[in-house]
Amino acid sequence: MNTASRLARLILLALALMLPATHAAAQDYLPPVPEGRDPGLWDLMNRAIDQMYEASPDGIGPLLNDESRNDQLGDGSAAAIEKQNRQTRALLEELQSLDRSGFSDADHLAADLLIYQWTQNQRLAKFKDWQMPVNSIGGPQVWLPQMGDSVPLNTRKHYQDYLTKLKRVPIAVGDAIDNMRLGISDGRVPPRVVVEPAVDQAMAQAAPEFREDPTKSPFYGPFLDLDQ
């Protein structure tokens, strides 16, 4: 996930979660409409949050205090990313067409921030940075081994969810490889100096010591404290 996407998510979630709730939301994990806020704008923001949750369940779920998608990994395929871009474009057009005559100051601020951020996202989308998903500080070779540190592990269901995530690791890695191949085909690749450290990082996850003793792998880490 690039910096712009992370910023957009933080802005949207902050705007949606900072006020107390008064009316029922369509989904239990989505923030209901607070008193004095425009229902149309709030509904749009909630749909945006739900779309982000679908795209990044492991990143958004904890922010919403929801565990219904704990067993999922985000879809990093080219098709999913293009779908997210289309959804953002549609939300932006809808937001720009809203009647703002009854907006509160908070509504105007939220709308202005989202229009700015989504407009920037659309401008950046043409660069297709998702075709360069690997570097020395990011990529599946970085975030997948850290996965066990960011999931709840308090119940049997939590461990079952984590096991399901592990089974989906090959899909996440495959998506990254496919995206890099698309980047190569399009002539869109990062400098060698940026990518070379990632090779060592990836190979480290396949170290012989992990094959000889899987309990030493970071992927096994959450099970070390599991009661037998």
PDB file of C-alpha atoms in Angstrom:
ATOM      1  CA  MET A   1       0.000   0.000   0.000  1.00  0.00           C
ATOM      2  CA  ASN A   2       1.434   3.371  -0.973  1.00  0.00           C
ATOM      3  CA  THR A   3       1.652   6.466   1.217  1.00  0.00           C
ATOM      4  CA  ALA A   4      -1.279   8.180  -0.475  1.00  0.00           C
ATOM      5  CA  SER A   5      -3.540   5.179   0.093  1.00  0.00           C
ATOM      6  CA  ARG A   6      -2.553   4.937   3.747  1.00  0.00           C
ATOM      7  CA  LEU A   7      -3.214   8.650   4.223  1.00  0.00           C
ATOM      8  CA  ALA A   8      -6.609   8.410   2.543  1.00  0.00           C
ATOM      9  CA  ARG A   9      -7.635   5.570   4.820  1.00  0.00           C
ATOM     10  CA  LEU A  10      -6.483   7.353   7.936  1.00  0.00           C
ATOM     11  CA  ILE A  11      -8.320  10.539   6.945  1.00  0.00           C
ATOM     12  CA  LEU A  12     -11.529   8.710   6.165  1.00  0.00           C
ATOM     13  CA  LEU A  13     -11.496   6.579   9.286  1.00  0.00           C
ATOM     14  CA  ALA A  14     -10.657   9.551  11.489  1.00  0.00           C
ATOM     15  CA  LEU A  15     -13.535  11.567  10.054  1.00  0.00           C
ATOM     16  CA  ALA A  16     -15.959   8.700  10.446  1.00  0.00           C
ATOM     17  CA  LEU A  17     -14.968   7.482  13.889  1.00  0.00           C
ATOM     18  CA  MET A  18     -14.362  10.679  15.829  1.00  0.00           C
ATOM     19  CA  LEU A  19     -17.970  11.433  16.777  1.00  0.00           C
ATOM     20  CA  PRO A  20     -20.504   9.538  18.940  1.00  0.00           C
ATOM     21  CA  ALA A  21     -23.134   7.395  17.252  1.00  0.00           C
ATOM     22  CA  THR A  22     -26.893   7.940  17.405  1.00  0.00           C
ATOM     23  CA  HIS A  23     -28.496   5.890  14.611  1.00  0.00           C
ATOM     24  CA  ALA A  24     -28.065   2.288  13.533  1.00  0.00           C
ATOM     25  CA  ALA A  25     -25.503   1.587  10.832  1.00  0.00           C
ATOM     26  CA  ALA A  26     -26.013  -0.749   7.878  1.00  0.00           C
ATOM     27  CA  GLN A  27     -23.122  -2.926   9.127  1.00  0.00           C
ATOM     28  CA  ASP A  28     -22.407  -3.444  12.807  1.00  0.00           C
ATOM     29  CA  TYR A  29     -18.772  -2.458  12.356  1.00  0.00           C
ATOM     30  CA  LEU A  30     -19.532   0.794  10.504  1.00  0.00           C
ATOM     31  CA  PRO A  31     -19.937   3.998  12.534  1.00  0.00           C
ATOM     32  CA  PRO A  32     -23.577   5.163  12.671  1.00  0.00           C
ATOM     33  CA  VAL A  33     -24.638   8.685  11.732  1.00  0.00           C
ATOM     34  CA  PRO A  34     -23.929  11.156  14.553  1.00  0.00           C
ATOM     35  CA  GLU A  35     -26.401  13.881  15.417  1.00  0.00           C
ATOM     36  CA  GLY A  36     -26.050  16.902  13.156  1.00  0.00           C
ATOM     37  CA  ARG A  37     -24.178  15.134  10.359  1.00  0.00           C
ATOM     38  CA  ASP A  38     -25.470  14.766   6.813  1.00  0.00           C
ATOM     39  CA  PRO A  39     -26.829  11.208   6.288  1.00  0.00           C
ATOM     40  CA  GLY A  40     -25.961  11.183   2.583  1.00  0.00           C
ATOM     41  CA  LEU A  41     -22.337  12.113   3.195  1.00  0.00           C
ATOM     42  CA  TRP A  42     -22.095   9.681   6.090  1.00  0.00           C
ATOM     43  CA  ASP A  43     -23.505   6.857   3.971  1.00  0.00           C
ATOM     44  CA  LEU A  44     -20.936   7.600   1.278  1.00  0.00           C
ATOM     45  CA  MET A  45     -18.085   7.563   3.802  1.00  0.00           C
ATOM     46  CA  ASN A  46     -19.325   4.288   5.263  1.00  0.00           C
ATOM     47  CA  ARG A  47     -19.427   2.711   1.819  1.00  0.00           C
ATOM     48  CA  ALA A  48     -15.887   3.919   1.270  1.00  0.00           C
ATOM     49  CA  ILE A  49     -14.804   2.382   4.575  1.00  0.00           C
ATOM     50  CA  ASP A  50     -16.494  -0.894   3.650  1.00  0.00           C
ATOM     51  CA  GLN A  51     -14.671  -0.939   0.319  1.00  0.00           C
ATOM     52  CA  MET A  52     -11.369  -0.324   2.080  1.00  0.00           C
ATOM     53  CA  TYR A  53     -12.195  -3.102   4.535  1.00  0.00           C
ATOM     54  CA  GLU A  54     -12.819  -5.490   1.647  1.00  0.00           C
ATOM     55  CA  ALA A  55      -9.517  -4.497   0.048  1.00  0.00           C
ATOM     56  CA  SER A  56      -7.470  -4.601   3.255  1.00  0.00           C
ATOM     57  CA  PRO A  57      -9.226  -6.669   5.941  1.00  0.00           C
ATOM     58  CA  ASP A  58      -6.080  -7.126   8.012  1.00  0.00           C
ATOM     59  CA  GLY A  59      -5.370  -3.389   8.039  1.00  0.00           C
ATOM     60  CA  ILE A  60      -8.868  -1.968   8.500  1.00  0.00           C
ATOM     61  CA  GLY A  61     -10.473  -4.599  10.744  1.00  0.00           C
ATOM     62  CA  PRO A  62      -8.527  -3.651  13.898  1.00  0.00           C
ATOM     63  CA  LEU A  63      -9.376   0.033  13.358  1.00  0.00           C
ATOM     64  CA  LEU A  64     -13.064  -0.874  13.260  1.00  0.00           C
ATOM     65  CA  ASN A  65     -12.723  -3.283  16.189  1.00  0.00           C
ATOM     66  CA  ASP A  66     -14.210  -5.989  13.985  1.00  0.00           C
ATOM     67  CA  GLU A  67     -12.983  -9.564  13.654  1.00  0.00           C
ATOM     68  CA  SER A  68     -15.389 -10.889  11.031  1.00  0.00           C
ATOM     69  CA  ARG A  69     -12.668 -10.906   8.360  1.00  0.00           C
ATOM     70  CA  ASN A  70      -9.731 -11.945  10.519  1.00  0.00           C
ATOM     71  CA  ASP A  71      -9.088 -14.973   8.337  1.00  0.00           C
ATOM     72  CA  GLN A  72      -8.627 -12.942   5.162  1.00  0.00           C
ATOM     73  CA  LEU A  73      -5.710 -11.255   3.445  1.00  0.00           C
ATOM     74  CA  GLY A  74      -6.136  -8.286   1.163  1.00  0.00           C
ATOM     75  CA  ASP A  75      -6.518  -8.980  -2.547  1.00  0.00           C
ATOM     76  CA  GLY A  76      -3.405  -7.569  -4.186  1.00  0.00           C
ATOM     77  CA  SER A  77      -4.160  -8.737  -7.712  1.00  0.00           C
ATOM     78  CA  ALA A  78      -4.150  -6.323 -10.630  1.00  0.00           C
ATOM     79  CA  ALA A  79      -7.881  -6.862 -11.130  1.00  0.00           C
ATOM     80  CA  ALA A  80      -8.626  -6.016  -7.492  1.00  0.00           C
ATOM     81  CA  ILE A  81      -6.483  -2.884  -7.578  1.00  0.00           C
ATOM     82  CA  GLU A  82      -8.150  -1.660 -10.767  1.00  0.00           C
ATOM     83  CA  LYS A  83     -11.526  -2.341  -9.131  1.00  0.00           C
ATOM     84  CA  GLN A  84     -10.503  -0.225  -6.133  1.00  0.00           C
ATOM     85  CA  ASN A  85      -9.507   2.612  -8.461  1.00  0.00           C
ATOM     86  CA  ARG A  86     -12.882   2.446 -10.216  1.00  0.00           C
ATOM     87  CA  GLN A  87     -14.690   2.445  -6.883  1.00  0.00           C
ATOM     88  CA  THR A  88     -12.740   5.462  -5.685  1.00  0.00           C
ATOM     89  CA  ARG A  89     -13.464   7.298  -8.924  1.00  0.00           C
ATOM     90  CA  ALA A  90     -17.187   6.549  -8.579  1.00  0.00           C
ATOM     91  CA  LEU A  91     -17.218   7.717  -4.950  1.00  0.00           C
ATOM     92  CA  LEU A  92     -15.397  10.903  -5.896  1.00  0.00           C
ATOM     93  CA  GLU A  93     -17.919  11.699  -8.625  1.00  0.00           C
ATOM     94  CA  GLU A  94     -20.800  10.983  -6.243  1.00  0.00           C
ATOM     95  CA  LEU A  95     -19.269  13.142  -3.522  1.00  0.00           C
ATOM     96  CA  GLN A  96     -18.738  16.037  -5.902  1.00  0.00           C
ATOM     97  CA  SER A  97     -22.397  15.861  -6.943  1.00  0.00           C
ATOM     98  CA  LEU A  98     -23.847  15.945  -3.396  1.00  0.00           C
ATOM     99  CA  ASP A  99     -26.005  18.902  -2.409  1.00  0.00           C
ATOM    100  CA  ARG A 100     -23.915  20.601   0.283  1.00  0.00           C
ATOM    101  CA  SER A 101     -26.428  23.318   1.176  1.00  0.00           C
ATOM    102  CA  GLY A 102     -27.312  21.606   4.451  1.00  0.00           C
ATOM    103  CA  PHE A 103     -23.790  20.556   5.405  1.00  0.00           C
ATOM    104  CA  SER A 104     -22.387  21.431   8.802  1.00  0.00           C
ATOM    105  CA  ASP A 105     -18.857  22.798   9.092  1.00  0.00           C
ATOM    106  CA  ALA A 106     -17.672  19.280   9.923  1.00  0.00           C
ATOM    107  CA  ASP A 107     -19.419  17.917   6.822  1.00  0.00           C
ATOM    108  CA  HIS A 108     -17.791  20.546   4.603  1.00  0.00           C
ATOM    109  CA  LEU A 109     -14.378  19.743   6.083  1.00  0.00           C
ATOM    110  CA  ALA A 110     -14.853  16.003   5.596  1.00  0.00           C
ATOM    111  CA  ALA A 111     -16.046  16.445   2.020  1.00  0.00           C
ATOM    112  CA  ASP A 112     -13.215  18.825   1.115  1.00  0.00           C
ATOM    113  CA  LEU A 113     -10.561  16.512   2.554  1.00  0.00           C
ATOM    114  CA  LEU A 114     -11.952  13.478   0.788  1.00  0.00           C
ATOM    115  CA  ILE A 115     -12.289  15.280  -2.544  1.00  0.00           C
ATOM    116  CA  TYR A 116      -8.677  16.419  -2.265  1.00  0.00           C
ATOM    117  CA  GLN A 117      -7.358  12.992  -1.274  1.00  0.00           C
ATOM    118  CA  TRP A 118      -9.372  11.001  -3.790  1.00  0.00           C
ATOM    119  CA  THR A 119      -8.433  13.436  -6.551  1.00  0.00           C
ATOM    120  CA  GLN A 120      -4.770  12.939  -5.662  1.00  0.00           C
ATOM    121  CA  ASN A 121      -5.251   9.174  -5.646  1.00  0.00           C
ATOM    122  CA  GLN A 122      -6.728   9.280  -9.138  1.00  0.00           C
ATOM    123  CA  ARG A 123      -3.809  11.356 -10.386  1.00  0.00           C
ATOM    124  CA  LEU A 124      -1.322   8.920  -8.885  1.00  0.00           C
ATOM    125  CA  ALA A 125      -3.166   5.834 -10.148  1.00  0.00           C
ATOM    126  CA  LYS A 126      -1.791   6.339 -13.657  1.00  0.00           C
ATOM    127  CA  PHE A 127       1.722   5.618 -12.374  1.00  0.00           C
ATOM    128  CA  LYS A 128       0.666   2.105 -11.311  1.00  0.00           C
ATOM    129  CA  ASP A 129       3.026   1.838  -8.380  1.00  0.00           C
ATOM    130  CA  TRP A 130       1.338  -1.470  -7.538  1.00  0.00           C
ATOM    131  CA  GLN A 131       3.451  -2.919 -10.357  1.00  0.00           C
ATOM    132  CA  MET A 132       6.470  -2.279  -8.123  1.00  0.00           C
ATOM    133  CA  PRO A 133       5.279  -3.955  -4.898  1.00  0.00           C
ATOM    134  CA  VAL A 134       8.699  -4.947  -3.573  1.00  0.00           C
ATOM    135  CA  ASN A 135      11.515  -2.858  -2.134  1.00  0.00           C
ATOM    136  CA  SER A 136      13.853  -2.945   0.836  1.00  0.00           C
ATOM    137  CA  ILE A 137      11.240  -1.650   3.298  1.00  0.00           C
ATOM    138  CA  GLY A 138       8.023  -3.064   1.898  1.00  0.00           C
ATOM    139  CA  GLY A 139       6.474  -6.000   0.117  1.00  0.00           C
ATOM    140  CA  PRO A 140       5.257  -9.487   1.041  1.00  0.00           C
ATOM    141  CA  GLN A 141       8.739 -10.465   2.204  1.00  0.00           C
ATOM    142  CA  VAL A 142       8.363  -7.772   4.894  1.00  0.00           C
ATOM    143  CA  TRP A 143       4.726  -7.735   5.951  1.00  0.00           C
ATOM    144  CA  LEU A 144       3.910 -11.441   5.716  1.00  0.00           C
ATOM    145  CA  PRO A 145       6.489 -12.540   8.353  1.00  0.00           C
ATOM    146  CA  GLN A 146       5.168  -9.763  10.615  1.00  0.00           C
ATOM    147  CA  MET A 147       1.575 -10.906  10.235  1.00  0.00           C
ATOM    148  CA  GLY A 148       1.538 -12.856  13.487  1.00  0.00           C
ATOM    149  CA  ASP A 149       2.439  -9.719  15.437  1.00  0.00           C
ATOM    150  CA  SER A 150      -0.623  -7.805  14.265  1.00  0.00           C
ATOM    151  CA  VAL A 151      -3.467 -10.284  14.725  1.00  0.00           C
ATOM    152  CA  PRO A 152      -5.421 -11.064  17.922  1.00  0.00           C
ATOM    153  CA  LEU A 153      -4.460 -14.406  19.443  1.00  0.00           C
ATOM    154  CA  ASN A 154      -6.716 -14.744  22.461  1.00  0.00           C
ATOM    155  CA  THR A 155      -9.106 -17.510  21.406  1.00  0.00           C
ATOM    156  CA  ARG A 156      -9.115 -20.760  19.473  1.00  0.00           C
ATOM    157  CA  LYS A 157     -10.955 -18.964  16.665  1.00  0.00           C
ATOM    158  CA  HIS A 158      -8.123 -16.428  16.447  1.00  0.00           C
ATOM    159  CA  TYR A 159      -5.608 -19.207  15.847  1.00  0.00           C
ATOM    160  CA  GLN A 160      -7.876 -20.832  13.282  1.00  0.00           C
ATOM    161  CA  ASP A 161      -8.124 -17.491  11.490  1.00  0.00           C
ATOM    162  CA  TYR A 162      -4.346 -17.154  11.526  1.00  0.00           C
ATOM    163  CA  LEU A 163      -3.964 -20.645  10.044  1.00  0.00           C
ATOM    164  CA  THR A 164      -6.350 -19.678   7.257  1.00  0.00           C
ATOM    165  CA  LYS A 165      -4.262 -16.570   6.600  1.00  0.00           C
ATOM    166  CA  LEU A 166      -1.145 -18.726   6.333  1.00  0.00           C
ATOM    167  CA  LYS A 167      -2.844 -20.887   3.711  1.00  0.00           C
ATOM    168  CA  ARG A 168      -3.435 -17.732   1.678  1.00  0.00           C
ATOM    169  CA  VAL A 169       0.194 -16.595   1.777  1.00  0.00           C
ATOM    170  CA  PRO A 170       1.020 -18.251  -1.586  1.00  0.00           C
ATOM    171  CA  ILE A 171      -1.798 -16.239  -3.177  1.00  0.00           C
ATOM    172  CA  ALA A 172      -0.407 -12.965  -1.815  1.00  0.00           C
ATOM    173  CA  VAL A 173       3.090 -13.835  -3.015  1.00  0.00           C
ATOM    174  CA  GLY A 174       1.735 -14.892  -6.395  1.00  0.00           C
ATOM    175  CA  ASP A 175      -0.130 -11.595  -6.774  1.00  0.00           C
ATOM    176  CA  ALA A 176       3.077  -9.662  -6.080  1.00  0.00           C
ATOM    177  CA  ILE A 177       4.992 -11.725  -8.642  1.00  0.00           C
ATOM    178  CA  ASP A 178       2.262 -11.260 -11.250  1.00  0.00           C
ATOM    179  CA  ASN A 179       2.223  -7.511 -10.627  1.00  0.00           C
ATOM    180  CA  MET A 180       5.996  -7.281 -10.996  1.00  0.00           C
ATOM    181  CA  ARG A 181       5.800  -9.180 -14.280  1.00  0.00           C
ATOM    182  CA  LEU A 182       3.219  -6.688 -15.511  1.00  0.00           C
ATOM    183  CA  GLY A 183       5.591  -3.909 -14.469  1.00  0.00           C
ATOM    184  CA  ILE A 184       8.459  -5.482 -16.387  1.00  0.00           C
ATOM    185  CA  SER A 185       6.227  -5.827 -19.429  1.00  0.00           C
ATOM    186  CA  ASP A 186       5.247  -2.149 -19.160  1.00  0.00           C
ATOM    187  CA  GLY A 187       8.829  -1.016 -18.547  1.00  0.00           C
ATOM    188  CA  ARG A 188       7.978   0.010 -15.003  1.00  0.00           C
ATOM    189  CA  VAL A 189      10.625  -1.296 -12.580  1.00  0.00           C
ATOM    190  CA  PRO A 190      12.384   0.174  -9.535  1.00  0.00           C
ATOM    191  CA  PRO A 191      16.156   0.766  -9.454  1.00  0.00           C
ATOM    192  CA  ARG A 192      18.301  -2.288  -8.727  1.00  0.00           C
ATOM    193  CA  VAL A 193      19.631  -0.719  -5.521  1.00  0.00           C
ATOM    194  CA  VAL A 194      16.065  -0.549  -4.188  1.00  0.00           C
ATOM    195  CA  VAL A 195      15.181  -4.144  -5.001  1.00  0.00           C
ATOM    196  CA  GLU A 196      18.384  -6.058  -4.238  1.00  0.00           C
ATOM    197  CA  PRO A 197      17.991  -5.985  -0.424  1.00  0.00           C
ATOM    198  CA  ALA A 198      14.518  -7.478  -0.843  1.00  0.00           C
ATOM    199  CA  VAL A 199      16.042 -10.589  -2.408  1.00  0.00           C
ATOM    200  CA  ASP A 200      18.011 -11.323   0.752  1.00  0.00           C
ATOM    201  CA  GLN A 201      14.922 -10.597   2.848  1.00  0.00           C
ATOM    202  CA  ALA A 202      12.869 -13.079   0.844  1.00  0.00           C
ATOM    203  CA  MET A 203      15.552 -15.768   0.896  1.00  0.00           C
ATOM    204  CA  ALA A 204      15.854 -15.357   4.656  1.00  0.00           C
ATOM    205  CA  GLN A 205      12.295 -16.662   5.021  1.00  0.00           C
ATOM    206  CA  ALA A 206      13.368 -19.887   3.299  1.00  0.00           C
ATOM    207  CA  ALA A 207      16.475 -20.404   5.407  1.00  0.00           C
ATOM    208  CA  PRO A 208      17.571 -24.039   5.901  1.00  0.00           C
ATOM    209  CA  GLU A 209      17.173 -23.691   9.660  1.00  0.00           C
ATOM    210  CA  PHE A 210      13.445 -23.026   9.181  1.00  0.00           C
ATOM    211  CA  ARG A 211      13.065 -26.172   7.080  1.00  0.00           C
ATOM    212  CA  GLU A 212      14.913 -28.178   9.705  1.00  0.00           C
ATOM    213  CA  ASP A 213      12.983 -26.623  12.582  1.00  0.00           C
ATOM    214  CA  PRO A 214       9.793 -24.783  11.519  1.00  0.00           C
ATOM    215  CA  THR A 215       9.268 -23.511  15.070  1.00  0.00           C
ATOM    216  CA  LYS A 216      12.072 -21.005  14.433  1.00  0.00           C
ATOM    217  CA  SER A 217      10.192 -19.388  11.561  1.00  0.00           C
ATOM    218  CA  PRO A 218       8.439 -16.073  12.314  1.00  0.00           C
ATOM    219  CA  PHE A 219       5.312 -17.586  10.762  1.00  0.00           C
ATOM    220  CA  TYR A 220       5.279 -20.131  13.592  1.00  0.00           C
ATOM    221  CA  GLY A 221       5.842 -17.504  16.267  1.00  0.00           C
ATOM    222  CA  PRO A 222       2.192 -17.149  17.391  1.00  0.00           C
ATOM    223  CA  PHE A 223       2.045 -20.852  18.251  1.00  0.00           C
ATOM    224  CA  LEU A 224       5.011 -20.782  20.627  1.00  0.00           C
ATOM    225  CA  ASP A 225       2.857 -19.464  23.460  1.00  0.00           C
ATOM    226  CA  LEU A 226      -0.137 -21.661  22.658  1.00  0.00           C
ATOM    227  CA  ASP A 227      -1.220 -23.877  25.540  1.00  0.00           C
ATOM    228  CA  GLN A 228      -0.840 -27.510  24.625  1.00  0.00           C
TER     229      GLN A 228
END
